[in-house]
Amino acid sequence: MDLTLIKNYLRVDDDITEDNAQLRALCDAAEAYITNVTGKRFDPEDPVMTLAEKLLVSHWYTNRGPVSKGAVAEYGHSLSAVLMHIETSDAYKKVSP
């Protein structure tokens, strides 16, 4: 995903560049996560998959502080629903074995 798009979604100004590498890594991780969790090939042109990527990156970026058993933030319903949709829909190509 284009860094400008994700920064816009997160409401991070373009001139703030300190987290660019971290945001790029989170985008790459989100694409891999979506593929691995759903069994469907990530398509950067698909609006539902890019929404899932934005939601994941937002969740991980917002909750990037220290984690303890009592402080683990679960995914919101929107992200869970989008991932379930991708996983169960025939509209998305399966990952080749």
Coordinates of N, CA and C in Angstrom, one line a residue, residues 8-73:
N8 N -2.6 8.9 5.5 CA -3.9 9.6 5.5 C -4.9 8.9 6.3
Y9 N -5.0 7.6 6.2 CA -6.0 6.8 7.0 C -5.7 6.9 8.5
L10 N -4.4 6.9 8.9 CA -4.1 7.0 10.3 C -4.1 8.5 10.8
R11 N -4.3 9.4 9.8 CA -4.2 10.9 10.1 C -2.8 11.3 10.7
V12 N -1.8 10.8 10.0 CA -0.4 11.1 10.2 C 0.0 12.1 9.1
D13 N 0.5 13.2 9.5 CA 0.9 14.2 8.4 C 2.1 13.6 7.6
D14 N 2.0 14.0 6.3 CA 3.1 13.5 5.4 C 4.5 13.9 5.7
D15 N 4.6 15.1 6.3 CA 5.9 15.6 6.7 C 6.5 15.0 7.9
I16 N 5.7 14.1 8.6 CA 6.2 13.4 9.8 C 6.7 12.0 9.2
T17 N 8.0 11.9 9.2 CA 8.6 10.7 8.5 C 9.3 9.7 9.5
E18 N 9.3 10.0 10.8 CA 10.0 9.1 11.7 C 9.5 7.7 11.7
D19 N 8.2 7.5 11.5 CA 7.6 6.2 11.5 C 7.4 5.5 10.1
N20 N 7.9 6.1 9.1 CA 7.7 5.6 7.7 C 8.2 4.2 7.6
A21 N 9.3 3.8 8.1 CA 9.8 2.4 8.0 C 8.9 1.5 8.7
Q22 N 8.5 1.9 9.9 CA 7.6 1.1 10.7 C 6.3 0.9 10.0
L23 N 5.7 1.9 9.4 CA 4.4 1.8 8.7 C 4.6 0.9 7.5
R24 N 5.7 1.0 6.8 CA 5.9 0.2 5.6 C 6.0 -1.3 6.0
A25 N 6.7 -1.6 7.2 CA 6.8 -2.9 7.7 C 5.4 -3.4 8.1
L26 N 4.6 -2.6 8.7 CA 3.3 -3.0 9.2 C 2.4 -3.3 8.0
C27 N 2.5 -2.5 6.9 CA 1.7 -2.8 5.7 C 2.1 -4.1 5.1
D28 N 3.4 -4.4 5.0 CA 3.9 -5.7 4.5 C 3.4 -6.8 5.4
A29 N 3.5 -6.7 6.7 CA 3.0 -7.7 7.6 C 1.5 -7.9 7.5
A30 N 0.7 -6.8 7.3 CA -0.7 -6.9 7.2 C -1.1 -7.7 5.9
E31 N -0.4 -7.5 4.8 CA -0.7 -8.2 3.6 C -0.4 -9.7 3.7
A32 N 0.7 -10.0 4.4 CA 1.0 -11.4 4.7 C 0.0 -12.0 5.6
Y33 N -0.4 -11.3 6.6 CA -1.3 -11.8 7.6 C -2.7 -12.1 7.0
I34 N -3.1 -11.2 6.1 CA -4.4 -11.4 5.4 C -4.4 -12.7 4.6
T35 N -3.3 -12.9 3.9 CA -3.1 -14.1 3.1 C -3.1 -15.3 3.9
N36 N -2.3 -15.3 5.0 CA -2.2 -16.5 5.9 C -3.4 -16.8 6.6
V37 N -4.1 -15.8 7.1 CA -5.3 -16.0 7.9 C -6.5 -16.5 7.1
T38 N -6.6 -15.9 5.9 CA -7.8 -16.2 5.0 C -7.6 -17.3 4.0
G39 N -6.3 -17.6 3.7 CA -6.0 -18.6 2.7 C -6.2 -18.0 1.3
K40 N -6.4 -16.7 1.2 CA -6.7 -16.1 -0.1 C -5.5 -15.2 -0.5
R41 N -5.2 -15.1 -1.8 CA -4.1 -14.3 -2.2 C -4.4 -12.8 -2.1
F42 N -3.5 -12.0 -1.5 CA -3.8 -10.6 -1.3 C -3.8 -9.9 -2.6
D43 N -4.8 -9.1 -2.8 CA -4.9 -8.3 -4.1 C -4.9 -6.8 -3.7
P44 N -3.8 -6.1 -4.0 CA -3.8 -4.7 -3.6 C -4.8 -3.8 -4.4
E45 N -5.4 -4.3 -5.4 CA -6.4 -3.6 -6.1 C -7.8 -3.8 -5.6
D46 N -8.0 -4.7 -4.7 CA -9.3 -5.0 -4.2 C -9.6 -4.1 -3.0
P47 N -10.8 -3.4 -3.0 CA -11.1 -2.4 -2.0 C -11.3 -3.1 -0.6
V48 N -11.9 -4.3 -0.6 CA -12.1 -5.0 0.7 C -10.8 -5.4 1.3
M49 N -9.9 -5.9 0.5 CA -8.6 -6.3 1.0 C -7.8 -5.1 1.5
T50 N -7.8 -4.0 0.8 CA -7.1 -2.8 1.2 C -7.7 -2.2 2.5
L51 N -9.0 -2.4 2.6 CA -9.7 -2.0 3.9 C -9.1 -2.8 5.0
A52 N -9.1 -4.1 4.8 CA -8.5 -5.0 5.9 C -7.1 -4.6 6.2
E53 N -6.3 -4.3 5.2 CA -4.9 -3.9 5.5 C -4.9 -2.6 6.3
K54 N -5.7 -1.6 5.9 CA -5.8 -0.4 6.7 C -6.2 -0.6 8.1
L55 N -7.2 -1.4 8.3 CA -7.7 -1.7 9.7 C -6.6 -2.4 10.5
L56 N -5.9 -3.4 9.9 CA -4.8 -4.1 10.6 C -3.7 -3.1 11.0
V57 N -3.2 -2.4 10.0 CA -2.2 -1.4 10.3 C -2.6 -0.4 11.4
S58 N -3.8 0.1 11.3 CA -4.3 1.0 12.3 C -4.3 0.4 13.7
H59 N -4.8 -0.9 13.8 CA -4.8 -1.6 15.0 C -3.4 -1.8 15.6
W60 N -2.5 -2.3 14.8 CA -1.1 -2.6 15.2 C -0.4 -1.3 15.6
Y61 N -0.6 -0.2 14.8 CA 0.1 1.0 15.0 C -0.4 1.7 16.3
T62 N -1.7 1.7 16.5 CA -2.3 2.3 17.7 C -1.9 1.5 18.9
N63 N -1.8 0.2 18.8 CA -1.5 -0.6 20.0 C -0.1 -1.1 20.0
R64 N 0.9 -0.3 19.6 CA 2.3 -0.7 19.5 C 3.1 -0.6 20.8
G65 N 2.5 -0.2 21.9 CA 3.2 -0.1 23.1 C 3.5 -1.5 23.8
P66 N 4.0 -1.5 24.9 CA 4.3 -2.7 25.7 C 3.0 -3.5 25.9
V67 N 3.1 -4.8 25.8 CA 1.9 -5.7 25.9 C 2.1 -6.5 27.2
S68 N 1.0 -6.6 27.9 CA 1.0 -7.6 29.0 C -0.3 -8.4 28.9
K69 N -0.5 -9.4 29.7 CA -1.7 -10.3 29.5 C -3.0 -9.5 29.7
G70 N -3.0 -8.5 30.5 CA -4.2 -7.7 30.7 C -4.4 -6.6 29.7
A71 N -3.3 -6.3 28.9 CA -3.4 -5.1 28.1 C -3.4 -5.5 26.6
V72 N -3.8 -6.7 26.2 CA -3.9 -7.1 24.8 C -5.2 -6.6 24.2
A73 N -5.1 -5.8 23.2 CA -6.2 -5.3 22.5 C -6.7 -6.2 21.4

